[in-house]
């Protein structure tokens, strides 16, 4: 069931090790070679990125050990550098309401009309995907994995996400009234031609939007595509959503019985709160 983009990333990262060692049996790889790979990459990337590269490599050796292909797991002897940044600096920073308002105007201006260098299909895809992120609190991958039957005029149903606890129903924000028809008409298929990292395409174009096209630009590197999720959380807080309601919409654990309700008074409460949440307004 592994996704195409995830498989490509795993192959790419494990391929770094194969380039170093040659295509040899996993049992022949030694801790010294893994440390050599670590040291070579450490000079070109941040600790968080290095950990991301080693995640599939760790998984490979863990599986080989469980299958008794190895007597000893060499990855256990490899220490990766710690990310010494304060926790606040590791998180994506939210966009302020004024910034969110300018981003939405830029989306309308640059992706709402034909633009050189982008097909109409990709331009509209960026328009709808980024606005869906802005007014729903979804993760980028959750939007890209939506199927036509997951959306309606009232809600978006998330069933294929990060974890089992991510399954939930999100009421459709009034600003997204055209989103369901676009999805049902196959709008997301434009990303199917990307066989590596589909989110990277959205992330790259969003980065260009806020840093190159907007005037004045948003240069803070901690403000990026994933900041839209944090921005919507803040909008819900300003609208009066309590912690349980925020968790129900965002898929955080301990959301209570309200989390998956798609009808009745619980859904009405969720719908009203989402409709009130506007990342472009201070109050």
mmCIF file of C-alpha atoms in Angstrom:
data_model
loop_
_atom_site.group_PDB
_atom_site.id
_atom_site.type_symbol
_atom_site.label_atom_id
_atom_site.label_comp_id
_atom_site.label_asym_id
_atom_site.label_seq_id
_atom_site.Cartn_x
_atom_site.Cartn_y
_atom_site.Cartn_z
ATOM 1 C CA UNK A 1 0.000 0.000 0.000
ATOM 2 C CA UNK A 2 3.021 2.306 -0.040
ATOM 3 C CA UNK A 3 2.420 5.511 -1.998
ATOM 4 C CA UNK A 4 4.403 6.190 -5.179
ATOM 5 C CA UNK A 5 6.002 9.346 -3.785
ATOM 6 C CA UNK A 6 6.984 7.588 -0.537
ATOM 7 C CA UNK A 7 8.474 4.663 -2.439
ATOM 8 C CA UNK A 8 10.510 7.051 -4.571
ATOM 9 C CA UNK A 9 11.843 8.833 -1.492
ATOM 10 C CA UNK A 10 12.825 5.533 0.134
ATOM 11 C CA UNK A 11 14.621 4.394 -3.005
ATOM 12 C CA UNK A 12 16.354 7.757 -3.336
ATOM 13 C CA UNK A 13 17.602 7.792 0.267
ATOM 14 C CA UNK A 14 18.652 4.134 0.336
ATOM 15 C CA UNK A 15 20.264 4.786 -3.045
ATOM 16 C CA UNK A 16 22.658 7.189 -1.314
ATOM 17 C CA UNK A 17 23.937 4.249 0.726
ATOM 18 C CA UNK A 18 24.133 1.958 -2.317
ATOM 19 C CA UNK A 19 26.202 4.588 -4.152
ATOM 20 C CA UNK A 20 28.681 4.530 -1.285
ATOM 21 C CA UNK A 21 28.868 0.771 -0.644
ATOM 22 C CA UNK A 22 27.977 -0.672 -4.016
ATOM 23 C CA UNK A 23 25.058 -3.052 -4.529
ATOM 24 C CA UNK A 24 26.049 -5.631 -1.941
ATOM 25 C CA UNK A 25 24.034 -7.876 0.408
ATOM 26 C CA UNK A 26 22.662 -5.981 3.385
ATOM 27 C CA UNK A 27 24.546 -8.333 5.702
ATOM 28 C CA UNK A 28 27.857 -7.033 4.306
ATOM 29 C CA UNK A 29 27.247 -3.406 5.257
ATOM 30 C CA UNK A 30 29.159 -2.255 8.301
ATOM 31 C CA UNK A 31 28.601 0.517 10.815
ATOM 32 C CA UNK A 32 31.709 2.319 9.539
ATOM 33 C CA UNK A 33 30.092 2.705 6.107
ATOM 34 C CA UNK A 34 26.921 4.101 7.655
ATOM 35 C CA UNK A 35 28.976 6.574 9.647
ATOM 36 C CA UNK A 36 30.820 7.555 6.464
ATOM 37 C CA UNK A 37 27.490 8.293 4.781
ATOM 38 C CA UNK A 38 26.405 10.307 7.813
ATOM 39 C CA UNK A 39 29.596 12.371 7.794
ATOM 40 C CA UNK A 40 29.434 13.052 4.052
ATOM 41 C CA UNK A 41 25.827 14.243 4.242
ATOM 42 C CA UNK A 42 26.292 16.186 7.473
ATOM 43 C CA UNK A 43 28.372 18.740 5.619
ATOM 44 C CA UNK A 44 25.591 19.499 3.154
ATOM 45 C CA UNK A 45 22.359 19.339 5.147
ATOM 46 C CA UNK A 46 20.781 20.282 8.450
ATOM 47 C CA UNK A 47 20.289 17.689 11.232
ATOM 48 C CA UNK A 48 16.539 17.430 10.544
ATOM 49 C CA UNK A 49 17.190 16.629 6.872
ATOM 50 C CA UNK A 50 19.878 14.114 7.797
ATOM 51 C CA UNK A 51 17.454 12.323 10.110
ATOM 52 C CA UNK A 52 14.893 12.239 7.271
ATOM 53 C CA UNK A 53 17.439 10.548 4.965
ATOM 54 C CA UNK A 54 18.313 7.945 7.582
ATOM 55 C CA UNK A 55 14.696 7.116 8.430
ATOM 56 C CA UNK A 56 14.199 4.642 5.525
ATOM 57 C CA UNK A 57 17.746 3.335 6.014
ATOM 58 C CA UNK A 58 16.940 2.583 9.650
ATOM 59 C CA UNK A 59 13.729 0.897 8.534
ATOM 60 C CA UNK A 60 15.646 -1.266 6.075
ATOM 61 C CA UNK A 61 18.041 -2.554 8.743
ATOM 62 C CA UNK A 62 15.306 -2.976 11.325
ATOM 63 C CA UNK A 63 13.356 -5.155 8.890
ATOM 64 C CA UNK A 64 16.460 -7.146 7.948
ATOM 65 C CA UNK A 65 17.146 -7.787 11.631
ATOM 66 C CA UNK A 66 13.559 -8.892 12.303
ATOM 67 C CA UNK A 67 13.754 -11.278 9.342
ATOM 68 C CA UNK A 68 17.021 -12.699 10.779
ATOM 69 C CA UNK A 69 19.028 -11.603 7.761
ATOM 70 C CA UNK A 70 21.363 -9.887 10.237
ATOM 71 C CA UNK A 71 22.785 -11.006 13.543
ATOM 72 C CA UNK A 72 23.548 -7.429 14.490
ATOM 73 C CA UNK A 73 21.956 -4.165 13.411
ATOM 74 C CA UNK A 74 24.839 -1.827 12.438
ATOM 75 C CA UNK A 75 22.621 1.267 12.500
ATOM 76 C CA UNK A 76 22.517 0.986 16.306
ATOM 77 C CA UNK A 77 26.165 2.037 16.360
ATOM 78 C CA UNK A 78 25.549 5.216 14.360
ATOM 79 C CA UNK A 79 24.745 8.402 16.239
ATOM 80 C CA UNK A 80 23.033 11.158 14.286
ATOM 81 C CA UNK A 81 23.529 14.823 15.235
ATOM 82 C CA UNK A 82 20.839 16.402 17.385
ATOM 83 C CA UNK A 83 18.822 19.366 16.225
ATOM 84 C CA UNK A 84 19.952 21.983 18.739
ATOM 85 C CA UNK A 85 17.438 24.633 17.701
ATOM 86 C CA UNK A 86 14.867 25.636 20.333
ATOM 87 C CA UNK A 87 11.541 23.868 19.805
ATOM 88 C CA UNK A 88 9.945 27.201 18.845
ATOM 89 C CA UNK A 89 12.387 27.548 15.951
ATOM 90 C CA UNK A 90 11.654 24.063 14.616
ATOM 91 C CA UNK A 91 7.971 24.748 14.177
ATOM 92 C CA UNK A 92 6.442 26.514 11.247
ATOM 93 C CA UNK A 93 5.346 30.014 12.176
ATOM 94 C CA UNK A 94 1.813 31.139 11.425
ATOM 95 C CA UNK A 95 0.964 33.862 8.955
ATOM 96 C CA UNK A 96 -0.502 36.956 10.550
ATOM 97 C CA UNK A 97 -4.015 37.969 9.349
ATOM 98 C CA UNK A 98 -2.574 40.774 7.234
ATOM 99 C CA UNK A 99 -0.183 38.321 5.571
ATOM 100 C CA UNK A 100 -2.946 35.755 5.025
ATOM 101 C CA UNK A 101 -5.099 38.414 3.367
ATOM 102 C CA UNK A 102 -2.255 39.386 1.040
ATOM 103 C CA UNK A 103 -1.543 35.727 0.226
ATOM 104 C CA UNK A 104 -5.180 35.164 -0.727
ATOM 105 C CA UNK A 105 -5.107 38.222 -2.986
ATOM 106 C CA UNK A 106 -1.893 36.943 -4.582
ATOM 107 C CA UNK A 107 -3.494 33.535 -5.164
ATOM 108 C CA UNK A 108 -6.380 35.219 -6.956
ATOM 109 C CA UNK A 109 -4.041 37.425 -8.994
ATOM 110 C CA UNK A 110 -1.366 34.921 -10.054
ATOM 111 C CA UNK A 111 -3.216 31.596 -10.111
ATOM 112 C CA UNK A 112 -6.708 32.879 -10.818
ATOM 113 C CA UNK A 113 -5.655 33.944 -14.327
ATOM 114 C CA UNK A 114 -3.454 32.436 -17.065
ATOM 115 C CA UNK A 115 0.245 32.753 -16.220
ATOM 116 C CA UNK A 116 3.339 32.036 -18.273
ATOM 117 C CA UNK A 117 5.151 28.866 -17.298
ATOM 118 C CA UNK A 118 2.117 27.042 -15.858
ATOM 119 C CA UNK A 119 -0.533 25.068 -17.694
ATOM 120 C CA UNK A 120 -4.107 26.028 -16.889
ATOM 121 C CA UNK A 121 -4.588 22.649 -15.192
ATOM 122 C CA UNK A 122 -1.578 23.093 -12.883
ATOM 123 C CA UNK A 123 -2.413 26.749 -12.210
ATOM 124 C CA UNK A 124 -5.972 25.887 -11.142
ATOM 125 C CA UNK A 125 -4.665 22.968 -9.095
ATOM 126 C CA UNK A 126 -2.366 25.280 -7.143
ATOM 127 C CA UNK A 127 -5.216 27.753 -6.699
ATOM 128 C CA UNK A 128 -7.623 25.199 -5.248
ATOM 129 C CA UNK A 129 -5.122 23.184 -3.210
ATOM 130 C CA UNK A 130 -3.540 26.162 -1.461
ATOM 131 C CA UNK A 131 -6.899 27.775 -0.695
ATOM 132 C CA UNK A 132 -8.122 24.432 0.672
ATOM 133 C CA UNK A 133 -5.129 24.404 3.003
ATOM 134 C CA UNK A 134 -5.791 27.987 4.055
ATOM 135 C CA UNK A 135 -9.450 27.397 4.962
ATOM 136 C CA UNK A 136 -9.468 23.856 6.357
ATOM 137 C CA UNK A 137 -6.354 23.137 8.418
ATOM 138 C CA UNK A 138 -5.663 20.014 6.337
ATOM 139 C CA UNK A 139 -2.155 18.722 5.761
ATOM 140 C CA UNK A 140 -0.893 19.144 2.174
ATOM 141 C CA UNK A 141 -0.766 15.384 1.587
ATOM 142 C CA UNK A 142 -4.357 15.047 2.828
ATOM 143 C CA UNK A 143 -5.576 17.415 0.115
ATOM 144 C CA UNK A 144 -3.574 15.695 -2.619
ATOM 145 C CA UNK A 145 -4.951 12.263 -1.659
ATOM 146 C CA UNK A 146 -8.609 13.284 -1.783
ATOM 147 C CA UNK A 147 -10.893 11.269 -4.029
ATOM 148 C CA UNK A 148 -14.102 12.598 -5.646
ATOM 149 C CA UNK A 149 -16.266 10.690 -3.158
ATOM 150 C CA UNK A 150 -14.439 12.375 -0.252
ATOM 151 C CA UNK A 151 -15.928 15.808 -0.912
ATOM 152 C CA UNK A 152 -19.450 17.195 -0.917
ATOM 153 C CA UNK A 153 -21.096 20.572 -0.701
ATOM 154 C CA UNK A 154 -21.085 20.248 3.085
ATOM 155 C CA UNK A 155 -17.887 18.478 4.067
ATOM 156 C CA UNK A 156 -14.496 17.004 3.294
ATOM 157 C CA UNK A 157 -13.864 13.497 4.615
ATOM 158 C CA UNK A 158 -10.258 12.566 5.404
ATOM 159 C CA UNK A 159 -9.709 8.795 5.379
ATOM 160 C CA UNK A 160 -6.245 8.274 3.935
ATOM 161 C CA UNK A 161 -3.894 10.359 5.993
ATOM 162 C CA UNK A 162 -0.915 10.322 8.289
ATOM 163 C CA UNK A 163 -2.316 8.068 11.013
ATOM 164 C CA UNK A 164 -5.522 6.259 11.870
ATOM 165 C CA UNK A 165 -6.423 9.102 14.235
ATOM 166 C CA UNK A 166 -6.339 11.483 11.258
ATOM 167 C CA UNK A 167 -9.626 10.078 9.916
ATOM 168 C CA UNK A 168 -12.176 12.847 10.353
ATOM 169 C CA UNK A 169 -14.802 15.090 8.784
ATOM 170 C CA UNK A 170 -14.126 18.764 8.094
ATOM 171 C CA UNK A 171 -17.085 21.019 7.302
ATOM 172 C CA UNK A 172 -16.642 22.857 4.010
ATOM 173 C CA UNK A 173 -15.655 26.475 4.570
ATOM 174 C CA UNK A 174 -17.800 28.988 2.623
ATOM 175 C CA UNK A 175 -14.644 30.158 0.841
ATOM 176 C CA UNK A 176 -14.250 26.674 -0.667
ATOM 177 C CA UNK A 177 -17.660 26.376 -2.325
ATOM 178 C CA UNK A 178 -16.091 25.634 -5.734
ATOM 179 C CA UNK A 179 -13.614 23.093 -4.358
ATOM 180 C CA UNK A 180 -15.884 19.972 -4.398
ATOM 181 C CA UNK A 181 -16.791 20.320 -8.083
ATOM 182 C CA UNK A 182 -13.159 20.877 -9.000
ATOM 183 C CA UNK A 183 -12.142 17.667 -7.200
ATOM 184 C CA UNK A 184 -15.040 15.694 -8.661
ATOM 185 C CA UNK A 185 -14.076 16.852 -12.146
ATOM 186 C CA UNK A 186 -10.602 15.369 -11.740
ATOM 187 C CA UNK A 187 -8.688 18.510 -10.825
ATOM 188 C CA UNK A 188 -6.224 16.642 -8.620
ATOM 189 C CA UNK A 189 -5.190 14.352 -11.472
ATOM 190 C CA UNK A 190 -2.723 16.988 -12.641
ATOM 191 C CA UNK A 191 -0.442 15.867 -9.800
ATOM 192 C CA UNK A 192 -0.502 12.219 -10.891
ATOM 193 C CA UNK A 193 2.220 12.952 -13.459
ATOM 194 C CA UNK A 194 4.585 13.777 -10.569
ATOM 195 C CA UNK A 195 6.081 10.415 -9.572
ATOM 196 C CA UNK A 196 8.335 11.662 -6.775
ATOM 197 C CA UNK A 197 7.098 14.205 -4.217
ATOM 198 C CA UNK A 198 3.761 15.759 -5.141
ATOM 199 C CA UNK A 199 3.754 18.037 -2.110
ATOM 200 C CA UNK A 200 7.121 19.436 -3.200
ATOM 201 C CA UNK A 201 5.542 20.900 -6.329
ATOM 202 C CA UNK A 202 2.932 22.772 -4.290
ATOM 203 C CA UNK A 203 5.536 23.803 -1.726
ATOM 204 C CA UNK A 204 7.870 25.134 -4.431
ATOM 205 C CA UNK A 205 5.200 27.165 -6.197
ATOM 206 C CA UNK A 206 3.803 28.516 -2.938
ATOM 207 C CA UNK A 207 7.326 29.573 -1.931
ATOM 208 C CA UNK A 208 7.702 31.458 -5.202
ATOM 209 C CA UNK A 209 4.320 33.082 -4.679
ATOM 210 C CA UNK A 210 5.089 34.542 -1.255
ATOM 211 C CA UNK A 211 8.809 35.268 -1.759
ATOM 212 C CA UNK A 212 9.095 36.288 -5.423
ATOM 213 C CA UNK A 213 5.697 37.438 -6.677
ATOM 214 C CA UNK A 214 4.184 39.222 -3.681
ATOM 215 C CA UNK A 215 5.030 42.839 -2.917
ATOM 216 C CA UNK A 216 6.300 43.147 -0.286
ATOM 217 C CA UNK A 217 7.446 39.517 -0.129
ATOM 218 C CA UNK A 218 7.326 37.275 2.934
ATOM 219 C CA UNK A 219 10.955 36.279 3.498
ATOM 220 C CA UNK A 220 10.728 34.507 6.861
ATOM 221 C CA UNK A 221 11.873 30.933 6.091
ATOM 222 C CA UNK A 222 9.760 29.575 8.954
ATOM 223 C CA UNK A 223 6.699 30.774 7.125
ATOM 224 C CA UNK A 224 5.966 28.332 4.335
ATOM 225 C CA UNK A 225 3.250 26.043 2.965
ATOM 226 C CA UNK A 226 2.797 24.088 6.203
ATOM 227 C CA UNK A 227 2.300 27.398 8.040
ATOM 228 C CA UNK A 228 -1.209 27.508 6.576
ATOM 229 C CA UNK A 229 -2.237 24.734 8.991
ATOM 230 C CA UNK A 230 -0.957 26.668 11.989
ATOM 231 C CA UNK A 231 -2.567 29.810 10.593
ATOM 232 C CA UNK A 232 -5.984 28.131 10.454
ATOM 233 C CA UNK A 233 -5.562 26.885 14.023
ATOM 234 C CA UNK A 234 -4.987 30.462 15.109
ATOM 235 C CA UNK A 235 -8.037 31.609 13.140
ATOM 236 C CA UNK A 236 -10.185 29.014 14.937
ATOM 237 C CA UNK A 237 -8.843 30.190 18.284
ATOM 238 C CA UNK A 238 -9.751 33.786 17.452
ATOM 239 C CA UNK A 239 -13.211 32.606 16.415
ATOM 240 C CA UNK A 240 -13.708 31.006 19.845
ATOM 241 C CA UNK A 241 -13.019 27.312 19.172
ATOM 242 C CA UNK A 242 -12.046 25.426 22.306
ATOM 243 C CA UNK A 243 -9.232 22.888 22.365
ATOM 244 C CA UNK A 244 -11.540 19.913 21.766
ATOM 245 C CA UNK A 245 -13.016 21.565 18.675
ATOM 246 C CA UNK A 246 -9.549 22.400 17.335
ATOM 247 C CA UNK A 247 -8.441 18.802 17.807
ATOM 248 C CA UNK A 248 -11.602 17.483 16.146
ATOM 249 C CA UNK A 249 -10.910 19.495 13.008
ATOM 250 C CA UNK A 250 -7.138 19.021 12.926
ATOM 251 C CA UNK A 251 -7.126 15.284 13.804
ATOM 252 C CA UNK A 252 -5.124 15.658 16.998
ATOM 253 C CA UNK A 253 -5.612 12.907 19.545
ATOM 254 C CA UNK A 254 -8.171 13.082 22.371
ATOM 255 C CA UNK A 255 -10.648 14.969 20.214
ATOM 256 C CA UNK A 256 -13.594 13.313 21.928
ATOM 257 C CA UNK A 257 -16.847 12.086 20.424
ATOM 258 C CA UNK A 258 -17.245 15.151 18.219
ATOM 259 C CA UNK A 259 -14.273 14.262 16.028
ATOM 260 C CA UNK A 260 -15.927 12.268 13.241
ATOM 261 C CA UNK A 261 -19.537 13.437 13.443
ATOM 262 C CA UNK A 262 -20.944 14.218 10.008
ATOM 263 C CA UNK A 263 -24.527 14.992 10.991
ATOM 264 C CA UNK A 264 -26.604 16.160 13.928
ATOM 265 C CA UNK A 265 -25.759 18.887 16.446
ATOM 266 C CA UNK A 266 -22.072 17.958 16.674
ATOM 267 C CA UNK A 267 -21.544 18.516 12.958
ATOM 268 C CA UNK A 268 -23.501 21.771 13.149
ATOM 269 C CA UNK A 269 -21.137 22.999 15.856
ATOM 270 C CA UNK A 270 -18.130 22.097 13.736
ATOM 271 C CA UNK A 271 -19.649 23.725 10.664
ATOM 272 C CA UNK A 272 -20.392 26.970 12.493
ATOM 273 C CA UNK A 273 -16.899 27.140 13.937
ATOM 274 C CA UNK A 274 -15.147 26.485 10.624
ATOM 275 C CA UNK A 275 -17.323 29.117 8.921
ATOM 276 C CA UNK A 276 -16.306 31.679 11.560
ATOM 277 C CA UNK A 277 -12.607 30.919 11.242
ATOM 278 C CA UNK A 278 -11.025 33.305 8.755
ATOM 279 C CA UNK A 279 -7.225 33.521 8.711
ATOM 280 C CA UNK A 280 -7.478 36.909 6.963
ATOM 281 C CA UNK A 281 -9.290 38.640 9.835
ATOM 282 C CA UNK A 282 -8.003 39.595 13.277
ATOM 283 C CA UNK A 283 -11.382 39.245 14.941
#
